[in-house]
mmCIF file of C-alpha atoms and ligand atoms in Angstrom:
data_model
loop_
_atom_site.group_PDB
_atom_site.id
_atom_site.type_symbol
_atom_site.label_atom_id
_atom_site.label_comp_id
_atom_site.label_asym_id
_atom_site.label_seq_id
_atom_site.Cartn_x
_atom_site.Cartn_y
_atom_site.Cartn_z
ATOM 1 C CA MET A 24 139.837 8.470 100.917
ATOM 2 C CA PRO A 25 136.675 6.556 101.451
ATOM 3 C CA ARG A 26 136.746 5.319 105.478
ATOM 4 C CA GLY A 27 137.450 1.735 106.048
ATOM 5 C CA LYS A 28 135.003 -0.731 106.922
ATOM 6 C CA PHE A 29 135.158 -3.227 109.889
ATOM 7 C CA ILE A 30 134.513 -6.844 109.718
ATOM 8 C CA VAL A 31 134.076 -8.814 112.980
ATOM 9 C CA ILE A 32 134.377 -12.676 112.796
ATOM 10 C CA GLU A 33 132.752 -13.906 116.246
ATOM 11 C CA GLY A 34 131.712 -17.829 117.396
ATOM 12 C CA LEU A 35 132.286 -19.916 120.133
ATOM 13 C CA GLU A 36 135.678 -21.818 120.695
ATOM 14 C CA GLY A 37 136.616 -24.084 118.145
ATOM 15 C CA ALA A 38 133.854 -22.639 115.407
ATOM 16 C CA GLY A 39 136.643 -22.057 113.008
ATOM 17 C CA LYS A 40 137.453 -18.648 113.492
ATOM 18 C CA SER A 41 140.737 -18.435 112.250
ATOM 19 C CA SER A 42 140.050 -19.908 109.074
ATOM 20 C CA ALA A 43 137.471 -17.870 108.614
ATOM 21 C CA MET A 44 140.004 -14.598 109.185
ATOM 22 C CA ALA A 45 142.182 -15.715 106.524
ATOM 23 C CA CYS A 46 139.505 -16.537 103.928
ATOM 24 C CA VAL A 47 137.981 -13.187 104.532
ATOM 25 C CA LYS A 48 141.819 -11.406 104.423
ATOM 26 C CA ASN A 49 142.150 -13.665 101.040
ATOM 27 C CA PHE A 50 138.762 -11.701 100.124
ATOM 28 C CA LEU A 51 140.122 -8.520 100.692
ATOM 29 C CA THR A 52 143.703 -8.840 99.043
ATOM 30 C CA GLU A 53 142.158 -10.242 96.019
ATOM 31 C CA HIS A 54 139.817 -7.152 95.791
ATOM 32 C CA ALA A 55 143.164 -5.231 96.448
ATOM 33 C CA ILE A 56 141.690 -3.446 99.448
ATOM 34 C CA PRO A 57 144.221 -2.831 102.176
ATOM 35 C CA HIS A 58 143.704 -4.458 105.808
ATOM 36 C CA ARG A 59 144.799 -5.411 108.829
ATOM 37 C CA GLN A 60 143.508 -7.961 111.549
ATOM 38 C CA VAL A 61 143.269 -7.862 115.205
ATOM 39 C CA ARG A 62 142.169 -9.730 117.786
ATOM 40 C CA GLU A 63 140.233 -9.036 121.042
ATOM 41 C CA PRO A 64 140.860 -9.444 123.820
ATOM 42 C CA GLY A 65 144.305 -7.914 122.672
ATOM 43 C CA GLY A 66 145.819 -6.003 119.753
ATOM 44 C CA THR A 67 147.987 -3.450 121.479
ATOM 45 C CA PRO A 68 151.133 -3.973 123.496
ATOM 46 C CA MET A 69 148.296 -3.077 126.984
ATOM 47 C CA ALA A 70 145.570 -4.936 125.437
ATOM 48 C CA GLU A 71 147.730 -8.630 125.195
ATOM 49 C CA ALA A 72 148.544 -8.097 129.068
ATOM 50 C CA ILE A 73 144.820 -7.921 129.733
ATOM 51 C CA ARG A 74 144.089 -10.777 127.339
ATOM 52 C CA ALA A 75 146.874 -12.500 129.531
ATOM 53 C CA LEU A 76 145.135 -11.922 132.893
ATOM 54 C CA VAL A 77 141.568 -12.566 131.295
ATOM 55 C CA LYS A 78 143.164 -16.220 130.200
ATOM 56 C CA GLN A 79 145.296 -17.214 133.109
ATOM 57 C CA PRO A 80 143.769 -19.567 136.353
ATOM 58 C CA TRP A 81 143.912 -17.337 139.252
ATOM 59 C CA MET A 82 143.473 -18.588 143.067
ATOM 60 C CA GLU A 83 140.617 -15.990 143.647
ATOM 61 C CA THR A 84 137.432 -15.530 142.224
ATOM 62 C CA VAL A 85 137.276 -13.861 139.011
ATOM 63 C CA THR A 86 134.077 -12.233 139.155
ATOM 64 C CA ALA A 87 131.863 -11.451 136.386
ATOM 65 C CA GLU A 88 132.091 -7.816 136.531
ATOM 66 C CA THR A 89 135.915 -7.529 136.754
ATOM 67 C CA GLU A 90 136.178 -10.296 133.617
ATOM 68 C CA LEU A 91 133.935 -7.554 131.600
ATOM 69 C CA LEU A 92 135.705 -4.776 132.963
ATOM 70 C CA LEU A 93 139.189 -6.238 131.130
ATOM 71 C CA MET A 94 137.484 -7.264 128.407
ATOM 72 C CA TYR A 95 136.258 -3.829 127.904
ATOM 73 C CA ALA A 96 139.686 -1.996 128.963
ATOM 74 C CA SER A 97 141.461 -3.933 126.215
ATOM 75 C CA ARG A 98 138.558 -3.037 123.632
ATOM 76 C CA ALA A 99 138.941 0.706 124.521
ATOM 77 C CA GLN A 100 142.733 0.423 123.799
ATOM 78 C CA LEU A 101 142.367 -1.368 120.551
ATOM 79 C CA VAL A 102 139.835 0.909 119.093
ATOM 80 C CA ALA A 103 141.477 4.156 119.900
ATOM 81 C CA ASN A 104 144.749 3.144 119.032
ATOM 82 C CA VAL A 105 144.473 0.783 116.292
ATOM 83 C CA ILE A 106 140.770 0.152 114.807
ATOM 84 C CA GLU A 107 139.833 3.830 114.444
ATOM 85 C CA PRO A 108 142.883 5.260 113.136
ATOM 86 C CA SER A 109 143.154 2.504 110.477
ATOM 87 C CA LEU A 110 139.785 3.041 109.371
ATOM 88 C CA ALA A 111 139.998 6.669 109.147
ATOM 89 C CA GLN A 112 142.890 5.906 106.732
ATOM 90 C CA GLY A 113 140.729 3.814 104.544
ATOM 91 C CA GLU A 114 142.113 0.809 105.666
ATOM 92 C CA TRP A 115 139.383 -1.805 106.876
ATOM 93 C CA VAL A 116 139.961 -4.064 109.815
ATOM 94 C CA ILE A 117 139.156 -7.727 109.931
ATOM 95 C CA GLY A 118 138.486 -8.259 113.555
ATOM 96 C CA ASP A 119 138.710 -11.424 115.700
ATOM 97 C CA ARG A 120 136.122 -10.795 118.077
ATOM 98 C CA HIS A 121 134.749 -7.492 119.337
ATOM 99 C CA ASP A 122 131.614 -5.967 121.511
ATOM 100 C CA LEU A 123 129.304 -9.116 120.331
ATOM 101 C CA SER A 124 131.792 -11.144 122.488
ATOM 102 C CA SER A 125 130.985 -9.402 125.585
ATOM 103 C CA ARG A 126 127.043 -9.524 125.337
ATOM 104 C CA ALA A 127 127.168 -13.081 124.212
ATOM 105 C CA TYR A 128 129.849 -14.375 127.273
ATOM 106 C CA GLN A 129 129.094 -12.160 130.105
ATOM 107 C CA GLY A 130 126.095 -10.847 128.996
ATOM 108 C CA GLY A 131 124.642 -14.715 128.193
ATOM 109 C CA GLY A 132 126.863 -16.735 129.813
ATOM 110 C CA ARG A 133 127.678 -15.624 133.057
ATOM 111 C CA GLY A 134 124.481 -13.746 133.066
ATOM 112 C CA ILE A 135 125.108 -9.676 133.315
ATOM 113 C CA ALA A 136 122.402 -7.795 132.860
ATOM 114 C CA ASP A 137 121.718 -6.052 129.421
ATOM 115 C CA GLU A 138 121.148 -2.664 130.598
ATOM 116 C CA LYS A 139 124.339 -2.883 132.980
ATOM 117 C CA LEU A 140 126.184 -3.916 129.341
ATOM 118 C CA ALA A 141 124.312 -1.095 127.069
ATOM 119 C CA SER A 142 125.706 1.542 129.767
ATOM 120 C CA LEU A 143 129.144 0.229 129.542
ATOM 121 C CA ARG A 144 128.895 -0.089 125.593
ATOM 122 C CA GLN A 145 127.706 3.264 125.995
ATOM 123 C CA LEU A 146 130.804 4.902 127.617
ATOM 124 C CA VAL A 147 133.306 2.657 126.012
ATOM 125 C CA LEU A 148 132.106 2.355 122.382
ATOM 126 C CA GLY A 149 129.641 5.649 121.825
ATOM 127 C CA GLU A 150 127.996 4.680 118.766
ATOM 128 C CA PHE A 151 130.711 2.889 117.063
ATOM 129 C CA GLN A 152 129.838 -0.378 115.919
ATOM 130 C CA PRO A 153 131.417 -3.282 112.811
ATOM 131 C CA ASP A 154 130.158 -2.855 109.691
ATOM 132 C CA LEU A 155 129.803 -6.424 109.440
ATOM 133 C CA THR A 156 129.666 -9.360 111.844
ATOM 134 C CA LEU A 157 130.043 -12.934 110.508
ATOM 135 C CA LEU A 158 128.733 -15.178 113.480
ATOM 136 C CA LEU A 159 130.487 -18.519 113.186
ATOM 137 C CA ASP A 160 127.328 -20.707 114.927
ATOM 138 C CA ILE A 161 128.872 -24.186 115.902
ATOM 139 C CA GLU A 162 126.909 -26.576 118.876
ATOM 140 C CA PRO A 163 128.775 -26.022 121.777
ATOM 141 C CA GLN A 164 130.178 -29.652 122.164
ATOM 142 C CA ARG A 165 131.562 -29.937 118.914
ATOM 143 C CA GLY A 166 133.289 -26.371 118.963
ATOM 144 C CA LEU A 167 134.867 -27.604 122.699
ATOM 145 C CA ALA A 168 136.158 -31.012 121.479
ATOM 146 C CA ARG A 169 138.005 -29.098 118.550
ATOM 147 C CA ALA A 170 139.227 -27.025 121.144
ATOM 148 C CA GLN A 171 140.406 -29.415 123.386
ATOM 149 C CA ALA A 172 141.986 -31.003 120.583
ATOM 150 C CA ARG A 173 143.946 -27.956 119.894
ATOM 151 C CA GLY A 174 145.503 -28.463 123.483
ATOM 152 C CA ASP A 175 145.288 -26.850 127.309
ATOM 153 C CA LEU A 176 141.918 -24.918 127.669
ATOM 154 C CA ASP A 177 142.126 -21.474 129.490
ATOM 155 C CA ARG A 178 140.065 -20.140 132.312
ATOM 156 C CA ILE A 179 137.489 -19.639 130.145
ATOM 157 C CA GLU A 180 137.321 -22.385 127.609
ATOM 158 C CA GLN A 181 137.167 -24.831 130.707
ATOM 159 C CA GLU A 182 134.054 -23.487 131.831
ATOM 160 C CA GLU A 183 130.968 -26.037 131.870
ATOM 161 C CA LEU A 184 129.060 -26.828 129.083
ATOM 162 C CA ALA A 185 125.601 -24.893 129.959
ATOM 163 C CA PHE A 186 127.937 -21.582 129.961
ATOM 164 C CA PHE A 187 128.708 -22.182 126.573
ATOM 165 C CA LYS A 188 124.523 -23.164 125.761
ATOM 166 C CA ARG A 189 123.892 -19.650 127.498
ATOM 167 C CA THR A 190 126.191 -17.943 124.983
ATOM 168 C CA ARG A 191 125.441 -19.311 121.947
ATOM 169 C CA GLN A 192 121.981 -18.850 122.683
ATOM 170 C CA ARG A 193 122.592 -15.151 123.409
ATOM 171 C CA TYR A 194 124.537 -14.837 120.362
ATOM 172 C CA LEU A 195 122.026 -16.161 118.076
ATOM 173 C CA SER A 196 118.935 -13.721 119.511
ATOM 174 C CA ILE A 197 121.013 -10.928 119.272
ATOM 175 C CA ALA A 198 121.568 -11.964 115.417
ATOM 176 C CA ALA A 199 117.946 -12.111 115.297
ATOM 177 C CA THR A 200 117.601 -8.265 115.994
ATOM 178 C CA ASP A 201 120.440 -6.797 113.960
ATOM 179 C CA PRO A 202 120.900 -7.145 110.382
ATOM 180 C CA THR A 203 125.112 -6.466 110.241
ATOM 181 C CA ILE A 204 124.956 -9.689 111.833
ATOM 182 C CA GLN A 205 124.929 -12.754 109.329
ATOM 183 C CA VAL A 206 125.130 -16.145 111.046
ATOM 184 C CA ILE A 207 126.999 -18.893 109.206
ATOM 185 C CA ASP A 208 126.497 -22.256 109.846
ATOM 186 C CA ALA A 209 129.663 -23.760 111.038
ATOM 187 C CA ASN A 210 128.950 -27.476 112.003
ATOM 188 C CA GLN A 211 129.217 -28.003 107.849
ATOM 189 C CA ASP A 212 132.532 -28.905 106.636
ATOM 190 C CA MET A 213 135.251 -26.238 105.861
ATOM 191 C CA ALA A 214 134.356 -26.153 102.338
ATOM 192 C CA ALA A 215 130.918 -25.050 102.986
ATOM 193 C CA VAL A 216 131.469 -22.762 105.710
ATOM 194 C CA HIS A 217 134.095 -20.680 103.053
ATOM 195 C CA ARG A 218 131.564 -21.075 100.268
ATOM 196 C CA ASP A 219 129.142 -19.384 102.804
ATOM 197 C CA LEU A 220 131.773 -16.267 103.965
ATOM 198 C CA LEU A 221 131.991 -15.692 100.458
ATOM 199 C CA GLN A 222 128.859 -15.212 99.653
ATOM 200 C CA GLN A 223 128.119 -13.230 102.404
ATOM 201 C CA LEU A 224 131.292 -10.707 101.710
ATOM 202 C CA GLN A 225 130.194 -10.940 98.299
ATOM 203 C CA ARG A 226 126.809 -9.557 99.172
ATOM 204 C CA PHE A 227 128.310 -6.925 101.422
ATOM 205 C CA MET A 228 130.716 -5.904 98.967
ATOM 206 C CA ALA A 229 127.500 -5.681 96.323
ATOM 207 C CA GLN A 230 126.030 -3.462 99.053
ATOM 208 C CA GLU A 231 128.495 -1.337 100.048
ATOM 209 C CA LEU A 232 129.422 -0.197 96.415
ATOM 210 C CA ASN A 233 125.742 1.050 95.476
HETATM 211 P P1 LIG B 30 139.800 -16.581 121.892
HETATM 212 O O1 LIG B 30 139.167 -15.426 121.169
HETATM 213 O O2 LIG B 30 141.189 -16.651 121.708
HETATM 214 O O3 LIG B 30 139.159 -17.884 121.556
HETATM 215 O O4 LIG B 30 139.940 -16.443 123.256
HETATM 216 C C1 LIG B 30 139.166 -15.342 124.044
HETATM 217 C C2 LIG B 30 138.286 -15.859 125.281
HETATM 218 O O5 LIG B 30 137.967 -14.650 125.873
HETATM 219 C C3 LIG B 30 137.588 -16.895 124.599
HETATM 220 O O6 LIG B 30 136.941 -17.400 125.783
HETATM 221 C C4 LIG B 30 135.864 -15.365 124.965
HETATM 222 C C5 LIG B 30 136.181 -14.822 125.523
HETATM 223 N N1 LIG B 30 136.060 -13.753 126.165
HETATM 224 C C6 LIG B 30 134.812 -12.851 126.257
HETATM 225 O O7 LIG B 30 134.337 -13.524 127.287
HETATM 226 N N2 LIG B 30 134.621 -11.820 126.118
HETATM 227 C C7 LIG B 30 134.908 -10.689 125.389
HETATM 228 O O8 LIG B 30 134.399 -9.928 125.039
HETATM 229 C C8 LIG B 30 135.775 -11.185 124.250
HETATM 230 C C9 LIG B 30 136.396 -10.479 123.141
HETATM 231 C C10 LIG B 30 136.433 -12.644 124.550
#
């Protein structure tokens, strides 16, 4: 049984990750590839409890380091209990966010230094990384307006616009140096975004089959 592939959808709030997840899921179903969906933070009972901690407002300062450690605690649980065993059994995994979110939000948005992030990443993940990341790039104002229209904003979504601008810049600067990350223009209408997603998935499949 060949090892499964790990595909991750990334992007700011309101970028359209849920509909992109559905699009990837349909694509894999059409190709008769066994797969499962996961999300971060979350995806195991303990990691879901961490998700609630991260999202709720607190009557105390939540330091950038606390936030970062919680993200990695959740990720450690998910990779060990769900992602690795699934991939080992030949199942593909579609992730709603992964490590790139920490590098963009905690690195770019919160300003945690790169070398600190890199040592934590090495401790938790070692060489583990997605086979393909699809980054839905959206202007922060547009994404936040969509998120606001959906309902109440969580603790992170309530950050100022400048935080999301820094996060987006970090997403894009990392993507520019990593060929496994494909940027998709999520400012387009949904049909165009899905067309671009499918194009990337077909390219990935063709490359994997060679
Ligand atoms: P969402 O995936 O439902 O949008 O919520 C997750 C929130 O957590 C979102 O605001 C992004 C943030 N986040 C980080 O800041 N760092 C991370 O490593 C991850 C996975 C998420």
